[in-house]
Every structure is written in C-alpha cells, then in structure tokens.
Short mmCIF file of C-alpha atoms in Angstrom, two decimals:
data_model
loop_
_atom_site.label_atom_id
_atom_site.label_comp_id
_atom_site.label_asym_id
_atom_site.label_seq_id
_atom_site.Cartn_x
_atom_site.Cartn_y
_atom_site.Cartn_z
CA MET A 1 -16.70 -15.98 -14.80
CA SER A 2 -18.99 -16.65 -17.69
CA GLU A 3 -18.20 -15.34 -21.14
CA ARG A 4 -21.26 -13.14 -20.81
CA ASP A 5 -19.91 -11.50 -17.64
CA LEU A 6 -16.54 -10.89 -19.28
CA ASP A 7 -18.23 -9.48 -22.36
CA ALA A 8 -20.19 -7.06 -20.16
CA LEU A 9 -17.00 -5.81 -18.48
CA LEU A 10 -15.29 -5.48 -21.84
CA GLU A 11 -18.25 -3.88 -23.56
CA ASP A 12 -16.73 -0.41 -23.76
CA CYS A 13 -13.16 -1.49 -24.58
CA THR A 14 -12.05 -0.29 -28.01
CA GLN A 15 -8.69 -2.11 -27.86
CA CYS A 16 -6.89 1.22 -28.13
CA GLY A 17 -3.89 -0.25 -26.31
CA LEU A 18 -3.26 2.67 -23.92
CA CYS A 19 -3.49 0.31 -20.94
CA ARG A 20 -0.76 -1.88 -22.39
CA GLU A 21 1.45 1.14 -23.12
CA VAL A 22 1.56 2.13 -19.43
CA CYS A 23 1.76 -1.38 -17.97
CA ILE A 24 5.00 -2.12 -16.12
CA VAL A 25 4.60 -5.86 -16.74
CA GLU A 26 4.44 -5.30 -20.48
CA ALA A 27 7.42 -2.93 -20.29
CA LEU A 28 9.35 -5.77 -18.69
CA GLY A 29 8.53 -8.08 -21.59
CA ALA A 30 5.84 -10.18 -19.91
CA HIS A 31 2.11 -10.21 -20.57
CA SER A 32 -0.56 -8.88 -18.22
CA ILE A 33 -4.32 -8.59 -18.51
CA THR A 34 -3.72 -5.66 -20.84
CA SER A 35 -2.62 -8.18 -23.48
CA LEU A 36 -6.00 -9.87 -23.18
CA LEU A 37 -7.67 -6.49 -23.57
CA CYS A 38 -5.70 -6.01 -26.79
CA GLY A 39 -6.95 -9.33 -28.12
CA GLU A 40 -3.87 -11.42 -27.35
CA GLU A 41 -4.13 -14.95 -26.03
CA GLN A 42 -0.90 -15.02 -24.02
CA TYR A 43 -1.32 -13.28 -20.65
CA SER A 44 -1.71 -13.92 -16.93
CA SER A 45 -4.13 -12.08 -14.69
CA TRP A 46 -1.64 -12.63 -11.85
CA LEU A 47 1.14 -10.72 -13.59
CA CYS A 48 0.17 -7.32 -12.22
CA SER A 49 1.83 -4.83 -9.91
CA SER A 50 -1.57 -3.49 -8.75
CA CYS A 51 -0.48 0.03 -9.68
CA TRP A 52 -3.87 0.87 -11.28
CA ARG A 53 -2.22 2.90 -14.03
CA CYS A 54 -4.01 0.94 -16.80
CA GLN A 55 -7.42 1.74 -15.41
CA GLU A 56 -6.50 5.36 -14.78
CA VAL A 57 -5.52 5.99 -18.42
CA CYS A 58 -8.41 4.04 -19.97
CA PRO A 59 -10.44 6.58 -21.99
CA GLN A 60 -13.47 4.29 -21.90
CA GLY A 61 -13.53 3.80 -18.14
CA VAL A 62 -13.25 0.01 -18.35
CA ASP A 63 -13.12 -1.57 -14.88
CA ILE A 64 -9.86 -3.45 -15.53
CA HIS A 65 -9.41 -4.22 -11.82
CA ALA A 66 -12.74 -6.07 -11.78
CA ILE A 67 -11.69 -8.08 -14.83
CA ILE A 68 -8.40 -9.03 -13.15
CA MET A 69 -10.13 -10.12 -9.96
CA GLU A 70 -12.70 -12.18 -11.85
CA MET A 71 -10.05 -13.84 -14.05
CA ARG A 72 -7.84 -14.65 -11.06
CA ARG A 73 -10.53 -16.75 -9.50
CA GLU A 74 -10.29 -19.05 -12.51
CA GLU A 75 -6.51 -19.16 -12.92
CA GLU A 76 -4.06 -21.10 -10.75
CA PRO A 77 -2.62 -18.67 -8.15
CA PRO A 78 1.15 -18.23 -7.76
CA PRO A 79 2.51 -19.71 -4.50
CA GLY A 80 3.22 -16.26 -3.01
CA HIS A 81 -0.39 -15.16 -3.30
CA GLU A 82 -1.64 -18.50 -2.03
CA ALA A 83 0.68 -18.28 0.99
CA ASN A 84 -0.68 -14.82 1.84
CA LEU A 85 -4.22 -16.14 1.62
CA VAL A 86 -3.44 -19.05 3.95
CA ASN A 87 -1.80 -16.69 6.44
CA VAL A 88 -4.81 -14.35 6.46
CA LEU A 89 -7.15 -17.28 7.04
CA ARG A 90 -4.96 -18.48 9.93
CA SER A 91 -4.12 -15.30 11.78
CA GLY A 92 -5.81 -12.36 10.09
CA TYR A 93 -2.53 -11.06 8.64
CA ALA A 94 -0.85 -11.91 5.34
CA LEU A 95 2.50 -12.31 7.08
CA PRO A 96 2.94 -14.29 10.29
CA VAL A 97 2.93 -12.04 13.36
CA ASP A 98 4.69 -14.14 16.00
CA SER A 99 6.60 -13.51 19.21
CA GLY A 100 9.71 -12.55 17.20
CA VAL A 101 7.76 -9.73 15.55
CA ASN A 102 6.57 -8.45 18.90
CA SER A 103 10.10 -8.66 20.36
CA SER A 104 11.36 -6.54 17.49
CA ARG A 105 8.53 -4.06 18.01
CA ILE A 106 9.31 -3.77 21.71
CA LEU A 107 12.97 -3.05 20.84
CA HIS A 108 11.68 -0.12 18.78
CA SER A 109 9.43 1.04 21.65
CA LEU A 110 6.28 -0.06 19.80
CA GLU A 111 3.42 -1.87 21.49
CA PRO A 112 2.91 -5.60 20.74
CA VAL A 113 0.37 -6.54 18.09
CA GLN A 114 -3.01 -7.72 19.38
CA LEU A 115 -4.29 -10.23 16.83
CA ILE A 116 -7.92 -10.56 15.83
CA PRO A 117 -9.67 -13.26 17.92
CA ALA A 118 -9.92 -16.52 15.92
CA LYS A 119 -13.69 -16.67 16.34
CA TRP A 120 -14.15 -13.20 14.85
CA LEU A 121 -11.95 -14.09 11.91
CA GLU A 122 -14.02 -17.18 11.30
CA ILE A 123 -17.23 -15.16 11.34
CA LEU A 124 -15.81 -12.58 8.94
CA LEU A 125 -14.26 -14.97 6.45
CA GLN A 126 -16.52 -17.98 6.50
CA GLY A 127 -19.94 -16.56 7.34
CA ARG A 128 -22.77 -17.96 5.32
CA GLU A 129 -20.77 -18.14 2.13
CA GLY A 130 -17.87 -20.14 3.54
CA GLY A 131 -17.52 -22.24 0.42
CA LYS A 132 -16.41 -19.26 -1.63
CA THR A 133 -13.08 -18.92 0.14
CA ARG A 134 -10.37 -21.10 -1.33
CA GLY A 135 -7.19 -22.09 0.46
CA MET B 1 -3.96 17.55 19.63
CA GLN B 2 -5.17 15.47 16.70
CA ARG B 3 -5.75 11.76 17.42
CA MET B 4 -5.78 9.12 14.71
CA ALA B 5 -5.94 5.34 14.53
CA LEU B 6 -2.83 3.92 12.89
CA PHE B 7 -3.30 1.10 10.41
CA PRO B 8 0.27 -0.05 9.67
CA GLY B 9 -0.76 -3.12 7.64
CA CYS B 10 0.87 -6.56 7.52
CA LEU B 11 4.17 -5.55 5.97
CA VAL B 12 5.00 -2.69 8.28
CA LEU B 13 3.90 -4.61 11.36
CA GLN B 14 5.89 -7.67 10.46
CA ARG B 15 8.97 -6.35 8.69
CA MET B 16 9.54 -2.66 9.21
CA PRO B 17 8.88 -1.34 12.69
CA GLN B 18 11.34 1.42 11.73
CA TYR B 19 8.75 3.01 9.40
CA GLU B 20 6.06 2.94 12.10
CA LYS B 21 8.50 4.27 14.70
CA ALA B 22 9.59 7.17 12.48
CA THR B 23 5.96 8.00 11.63
CA LYS B 24 4.97 8.18 15.28
CA ARG B 25 8.05 10.18 16.25
CA VAL B 26 7.65 12.78 13.51
CA LEU B 27 3.90 13.14 14.00
CA THR B 28 4.50 13.86 17.68
CA GLU B 29 6.25 17.02 16.48
CA LEU B 30 3.07 17.94 14.57
CA ASP B 31 0.90 17.24 17.63
CA VAL B 32 -0.72 14.25 15.97
CA HIS B 33 -1.05 11.30 18.35
CA LEU B 34 -1.36 7.82 16.85
CA GLU B 35 -2.87 4.81 18.52
CA ASN B 36 -2.75 1.31 17.08
CA ILE B 37 -6.12 -0.39 16.61
CA PRO B 38 -6.42 -3.37 18.97
CA HIS B 39 -7.39 -6.57 17.09
CA ALA B 40 -7.07 -4.98 13.65
CA ALA B 41 -6.43 -7.42 10.82
CA CYS B 42 -5.23 -7.43 7.22
CA CYS B 43 -6.90 -4.74 5.06
CA GLY B 44 -8.38 -7.44 2.85
CA ALA B 45 -6.27 -6.94 -0.27
CA PRO B 46 -4.73 -10.46 -0.35
CA LEU B 47 -8.22 -11.97 -0.17
CA GLU B 48 -9.74 -10.03 -3.02
CA SER B 49 -8.24 -12.28 -5.70
CA PHE B 50 -9.96 -15.27 -4.08
CA THR B 51 -13.22 -14.22 -2.45
CA ASP B 52 -15.71 -11.38 -2.05
CA ARG B 53 -15.26 -11.74 1.72
CA TRP B 54 -12.32 -9.30 1.44
CA LEU B 55 -14.93 -6.60 1.84
CA HIS B 56 -15.99 -7.96 5.23
CA LEU B 57 -12.42 -7.84 6.52
CA ALA B 58 -11.95 -4.29 5.24
CA ALA B 59 -15.27 -3.23 6.78
CA TYR B 60 -14.23 -4.86 10.07
CA ASN B 61 -11.12 -2.66 10.25
CA LEU B 62 -13.09 0.45 9.34
CA ALA B 63 -15.70 -0.39 11.98
CA LEU B 64 -13.01 -0.87 14.66
CA ALA B 65 -11.67 2.63 14.00
CA GLU B 66 -15.19 3.99 13.90
CA ARG B 67 -15.84 2.53 17.35
CA LEU B 68 -12.70 4.29 18.61
CA GLY B 69 -14.01 7.51 17.09
CA ARG B 70 -10.83 7.95 15.05
CA ASP B 71 -9.93 8.48 11.43
CA ILE B 72 -7.45 5.98 10.02
CA LEU B 73 -3.88 6.76 9.01
CA THR B 74 -2.29 4.30 6.57
CA LEU B 75 1.37 3.76 5.69
CA CYS B 76 1.01 1.51 2.63
CA GLY B 77 -0.48 2.24 -0.76
CA ASN B 78 -2.20 -1.11 -0.99
CA CYS B 79 -3.99 -0.84 2.39
CA THR B 80 -5.06 2.71 1.55
CA ASN B 81 -6.48 1.67 -1.79
CA THR B 82 -8.30 -1.34 -0.37
CA LEU B 83 -9.84 0.45 2.61
CA LEU B 84 -10.93 3.41 0.47
CA ARG B 85 -12.50 1.16 -2.15
CA ALA B 86 -14.27 -0.84 0.54
CA LYS B 87 -15.65 2.33 2.08
CA ALA B 88 -16.92 3.48 -1.33
CA ALA B 89 -18.42 0.06 -2.11
CA LEU B 90 -20.26 0.07 1.21
CA ASP B 91 -22.22 3.15 0.13
CA GLU B 92 -24.43 0.61 -1.63
CA PRO B 93 -27.27 -0.04 0.87
CA SER B 94 -27.77 -3.78 0.31
CA LEU B 95 -24.04 -4.50 0.51
CA ARG B 96 -23.72 -2.41 3.66
CA SER B 97 -26.65 -4.22 5.19
CA GLU B 98 -25.12 -7.63 4.36
CA VAL B 99 -21.75 -6.65 5.84
CA ASN B 100 -23.37 -5.18 8.94
CA GLU B 101 -25.21 -8.45 9.53
CA THR B 102 -21.81 -10.14 9.79
CA LEU B 103 -20.28 -7.35 11.88
CA ASP B 104 -23.25 -7.48 14.22
CA GLU B 105 -22.20 -11.00 15.25
CA ILE B 106 -19.03 -9.53 16.75
CA GLY B 107 -20.64 -6.42 18.15
CA LEU B 108 -19.52 -3.99 15.47
CA ARG B 109 -21.24 -1.76 12.96
CA PHE B 110 -20.05 0.11 9.86
CA GLU B 111 -21.62 3.54 9.42
CA GLY B 112 -19.03 5.10 7.12
CA ARG B 113 -17.95 7.80 9.55
CA THR B 114 -14.22 7.05 9.51
CA THR B 115 -12.03 8.60 6.84
CA VAL B 116 -8.88 6.91 5.58
CA LYS B 117 -5.78 9.01 4.96
CA HIS B 118 -2.39 7.97 3.70
CA LEU B 119 0.62 9.51 5.42
CA VAL B 120 1.45 11.66 2.38
CA GLU B 121 -2.03 13.18 2.48
CA LEU B 122 -1.72 13.85 6.20
CA PHE B 123 1.67 15.56 5.75
CA THR B 124 0.21 17.58 2.86
CA GLY B 125 -2.32 19.02 5.30
CA HIS B 126 0.49 19.97 7.69
CA VAL B 127 2.92 21.63 5.30
CA GLU B 128 3.16 24.87 7.29
CA ASP B 129 3.74 22.99 10.57
CA LEU B 130 6.41 20.94 8.87
CA ARG B 131 8.10 24.05 7.54
CA GLU B 132 8.35 25.39 11.08
CA LYS B 133 9.74 22.16 12.48
CA VAL B 134 12.44 21.55 9.90
CA THR B 135 15.57 22.92 11.49
CA GLY B 136 18.41 21.87 9.25
CA GLU B 137 18.86 21.66 5.53
CA LEU B 138 19.52 18.23 4.10
CA SER B 139 22.18 18.84 1.47
CA VAL B 140 21.52 15.67 -0.48
CA ARG B 141 19.89 14.81 -3.79
CA VAL B 142 16.63 12.93 -3.28
CA ALA B 143 14.61 10.83 -5.70
CA VAL B 144 11.00 10.37 -4.72
CA THR B 145 8.91 7.29 -5.41
CA HIS B 146 5.18 7.72 -4.95
CA PRO B 147 2.73 5.36 -3.17
CA CYS B 148 0.91 4.67 -6.44
CA GLN B 149 -1.93 2.62 -5.01
CA ALA B 150 -2.84 5.42 -2.59
CA LEU B 151 -3.37 7.78 -5.54
CA ARG B 152 -5.47 5.62 -7.81
CA PRO B 153 -8.17 5.21 -8.90
CA HIS B 154 -8.95 8.92 -8.83
CA GLU B 155 -12.57 8.15 -7.89
CA ILE B 156 -11.46 7.26 -4.36
CA SER B 157 -8.36 9.42 -3.89
CA SER B 158 -8.13 13.08 -4.78
CA PHE B 159 -5.29 14.66 -2.80
CA ASP B 160 -2.76 14.41 -5.64
CA ASP B 161 -2.52 13.98 -9.39
CA PRO B 162 -3.16 10.27 -10.01
CA LEU B 163 -0.70 9.92 -12.87
CA GLU B 164 1.96 12.55 -12.17
CA PRO B 165 1.81 13.04 -8.39
CA ARG B 166 3.59 16.02 -6.80
CA ALA B 167 2.61 15.91 -3.12
CA MET B 168 5.60 13.88 -1.89
CA ARG B 169 8.00 16.04 -3.85
CA ARG B 170 6.63 19.19 -2.20
CA ILE B 171 7.01 17.61 1.24
CA VAL B 172 10.60 16.50 0.64
CA GLU B 173 11.47 19.95 -0.72
CA LEU B 174 10.71 21.36 2.74
CA THR B 175 13.87 19.64 3.99
CA GLY B 176 16.10 21.68 1.71
CA ALA B 177 17.09 18.58 -0.23
CA GLU B 178 17.33 18.79 -3.99
CA VAL B 179 14.54 16.64 -5.44
CA VAL B 180 15.75 15.19 -8.74
CA ASP B 181 13.71 14.13 -11.77
CA TYR B 182 14.23 10.63 -13.11
CA ASP B 183 12.58 8.66 -15.89
CA ALA B 184 11.06 5.95 -13.69
CA GLU B 185 9.67 8.36 -11.07
CA PHE B 186 6.06 7.47 -11.79
CA ASP B 187 6.65 3.76 -12.39
CA CYS B 188 5.52 1.20 -9.86
CA CYS B 189 8.34 -0.28 -7.78
CA GLY B 190 7.30 -3.84 -8.65
CA SER B 191 6.76 -5.06 -5.11
CA THR B 192 3.31 -6.56 -5.61
CA LEU B 193 4.49 -8.10 -8.86
CA TYR B 194 7.27 -9.84 -6.89
CA LEU B 195 4.61 -12.01 -5.22
CA ALA B 196 3.63 -13.49 -8.58
CA ASP B 197 7.04 -13.49 -10.27
CA GLU B 198 10.16 -12.72 -8.24
CA GLY B 199 12.33 -12.09 -11.30
CA LEU B 200 9.93 -9.54 -12.80
CA GLY B 201 9.47 -7.77 -9.49
CA LEU B 202 13.22 -7.49 -8.91
CA GLU B 203 13.76 -6.27 -12.48
CA ALA B 204 11.14 -3.53 -11.98
CA GLY B 205 12.94 -2.48 -8.78
CA ARG B 206 16.36 -2.62 -10.45
CA ARG B 207 15.17 -0.37 -13.27
CA LYS B 208 13.73 2.12 -10.80
CA LEU B 209 16.92 2.25 -8.74
CA ALA B 210 19.11 2.49 -11.85
CA SER B 211 16.98 5.33 -13.20
CA ALA B 212 17.33 7.20 -9.89
CA ALA B 213 21.07 6.53 -9.61
CA GLN B 214 21.99 10.24 -9.64
CA ALA B 215 20.28 10.63 -6.24
CA ASP B 216 21.88 10.10 -2.84
CA VAL B 217 18.62 9.01 -1.27
CA LEU B 218 15.51 7.32 -2.58
CA VAL B 219 12.45 8.18 -0.50
CA ASP B 220 9.29 6.10 -0.41
CA ALA B 221 6.07 6.17 1.60
CA CYS B 222 4.83 2.61 1.36
CA GLY B 223 5.76 -0.66 3.03
CA ASN B 224 5.72 -2.41 -0.33
CA CYS B 225 8.16 0.04 -1.92
CA GLN B 226 10.47 -0.07 1.08
CA LEU B 227 10.45 -3.86 1.10
CA LEU B 228 11.42 -4.24 -2.53
CA LEU B 229 13.70 -1.25 -3.02
CA GLU B 230 15.59 -1.58 0.26
CA ARG B 231 15.33 -5.11 1.66
CA PHE B 232 15.32 -7.01 -1.63
CA ARG B 233 18.01 -4.87 -3.29
CA PRO B 234 20.74 -7.48 -2.81
CA GLY B 235 18.82 -9.79 -5.16
CA MET B 236 18.78 -7.26 -8.00
CA GLY B 237 22.42 -7.34 -9.04
CA THR B 238 22.48 -3.56 -8.92
CA SER B 239 25.46 -1.49 -9.89
CA ALA B 240 27.74 -0.11 -7.21
CA ALA B 241 26.08 3.33 -7.43
CA THR B 242 22.51 2.23 -6.86
CA GLY B 243 23.68 -0.37 -4.36
CA ARG B 244 24.96 2.37 -2.08
CA MET B 245 21.97 4.65 -2.47
CA VAL B 246 20.22 5.11 0.85
CA VAL B 247 16.57 4.07 0.71
CA LEU B 248 14.47 5.70 3.44
CA THR B 249 10.82 6.26 4.22
CA LEU B 250 9.33 9.76 4.10
CA PRO B 251 9.03 10.27 7.89
CA GLN B 252 12.64 9.20 8.35
CA VAL B 253 13.81 11.92 5.95
CA LEU B 254 11.56 14.53 7.54
CA GLY B 255 12.70 13.49 11.01
CA LEU B 256 16.36 13.86 10.07
CA ALA B 257 15.62 17.35 8.73
CA MET B 258 13.95 18.13 12.06
CA GLY B 259 17.19 17.26 13.82
CA ILE B 260 15.79 14.08 15.41
CA ASP B 261 18.39 11.46 16.29
CA PRO B 262 18.61 8.75 13.55
CA GLY B 263 18.11 6.04 16.19
CA GLU B 264 14.73 7.49 17.15
CA LEU B 265 13.71 7.24 13.50
CA GLY B 266 14.86 3.67 12.97
CA VAL B 267 17.61 4.86 10.61
CA GLY B 268 20.43 2.36 11.03
CA PRO B 269 24.08 3.36 11.62
CA ALA B 270 25.19 2.33 8.10
CA SER B 271 22.50 4.49 6.44
CA ALA B 272 23.23 7.39 8.81
CA ARG B 273 26.98 7.19 7.99
CA GLU B 274 26.33 7.02 4.23
CA LEU B 275 23.97 10.00 4.45
CA SER B 276 26.49 11.98 6.43
CA ARG B 277 29.23 11.15 3.90
CA ARG B 278 27.08 12.19 0.97
CA SER B 279 25.90 15.43 2.54
CA SER B 280 29.35 16.63 3.52
#
C-alpha cells in the first residue's frame, strides 16, 4: 500500500487511543495495529484476534480492518496463516478435509463433506487476476 | 417447517462434528431442518489477508445457497462476519458484476437474496419455542462467551448489542441455569490470535477461563471459541478449577435442558459426568 493510501485511511484518526484501550493484544502486552494508529513504530498487523472491537469503539469511524488487511499484504505472514492459505488453495477449506474427517462425521450421523470441484476453485481463486494470490 | 442451508465452516467440519450434530438435533425440536450445502467451500476469511479474491469465494457460497433457495445458518463468528461483509460489499454494482462474471463460468449467479444468520440470532427468533421445549432445569452456574465476530461491525449485524451483547445470556437463562457475570465476558477468546502467536492466543484463553472460574460450565457459540477454550486448554497451564470447567456449545446446553441424551448432542461421557456431579 502506498503512503498515500494509508494516509487516506488514517485521515480521520485523531490518535485518541480508544482502539488500543480495548485491544486484547495490547492488554496481553503485545502490539497490534492500534499501536500504529497511536503513532508507535512497534506493531504487527498480524497480531490481531479479529474481534473488531477497535473499529466498533472508534469515534471517527476509521476502517481499521481495511488498514490491517492492506498492511498484511506487505508484512511476512505467520506460518499458521500461510498454512491456511495453502489449504484453501488446495482444497477450498482452510483445514484438510480428508477421509478421516468424513469417517468421524459418519460416526456422528453426519453426511460426508462434498468438496468444491478443483476446476471451480481454480476459476474462483485464479481468474483473470491470478497473480494477486500469494502462496 | 423452516428449511435452512447450514454453513458449518472449516473448523466445525474438520474438528467438531459434535457442534454440528447438537445444532441439528436441537433445531429438529424447533422444526427447523438443516441441509448442508453440497460443494460449499471456506467462507473466504483466510484469503482476505492475501488477496481480494476472498470476495469471490464468499460470493460463491452465498450463490450456492441462493440456488438452493435457502437462507444460510452459520455456527462460527468468523464465517458469519465474512459472509455478511461480502454480501454488503456486493451491493456495489460494478463489484457484483465482476464477481458474477466469474460465477457465470461455473453456472452460478449472486443476486443477494440469501440472508446469513448466526445460530444465536436464529435461537433469538425462537425464544418462545425454546421455552416450551426446555423440560428440565439445569442447576449449574454458566458463564457465557459471545461470538464476537458475528456481532461486529454493527453495520452488518444488528440482532444484539455489538459491545455488550445479551442475546446468548437470555437464551441460556431459558434453561434455568444461573448465568454469572465475569470480567472477561466480552473479551475475545484469542482463537484467531493463536494462528499468529500461539502463546498470546493461549494466554487470552487462560485469562478468559480464569475470569470465569466461578462457573461450572462455559458456553460458546463459535467453532473458534470452542477450539481454543476446550481443545487447546491443556496447553494453557490452567488452574485445577478452570481445568475442570465443562466447555460446551450453546446447542449442547439447550439440548441437555430439553432432556436430550448427551450422546445425541455430542457431549462426551466425561463432560456429562462432570455436569451431573456439579448439578447435584
């Protein structure tokens, strides 16, 4: 993301700090995007519980989620997130759905999972902008 | 009979058939019939950090349900949030047109006719039916943890207060259980954080469980919460009290209060025994 794009998203932020006050990551002693919003340099856009509380309390209506998503595309992803991405690209689900999963489902009287056809997944995720998908 | 398309999401499909089983069993009592969506895929949430194509995957799932002529029922906060945001984003004509060009290649179309409801919202609309079906009083103390992502942002979800939700509490109160207050009630469980930093995620979960230690049962309504607070509990170094607390999903608790056999709700023998001991 260019500095101009980030500036546009941050335009209405007054650095009041309410987002940081309600952030679980900050309460645990680590630094989330809310530290960036408060002018700090030490933070990670990946340290987020996706609870949306920061955005909900923001009196200025800053789209903090959009900032996180934009920043993440420029920061190195943690292995857990990368693994989920690879799984979605392979099978359509973030966690592997194999025969063991279906056996367990049958034991619980649930129908087996019918995965998305590989060709459909390719169309949905590659399309004309295939280069945008990392992983 | 009300028919809905169930969207369990990756976590529930892969790791907790018990939650899906209990949901289906309890909703049968309310005359709501659930059918899984053939060929459904991930809601799109794990893609959003990497590519805008997440929207295409979300739209695909919405279009599948639309073709079935069903509204979607979700069990996870994250799926709910993602599908609802996708639906709202697709109100924008040029984006909808772009997505529909892709969907057209696989014979689908998104028209925005399908609504997405989280299980707590569905139960909220059936409070009177639930009251009739609950046969026994659960004499236990229950701490409730809310599916935070299903409640926020308020622009896409309006069935409960986004910051101090009450809907789950009102549903659990129908069972006769005492719903207790605790400091971390409105805090996130930490499950999504676990993906980025295991230690931080487990610490968030440990704090939540420790804060709720006065309760016999912790009730959640999200695959993410259940995964962290129940499955990953051994990694938290919890105290003996919180370590014994029974962690159940909302339909499991409702089902027990309806007198349904624990086995039909995916409630294991150890949890059933602990519940019985605590309620006696």
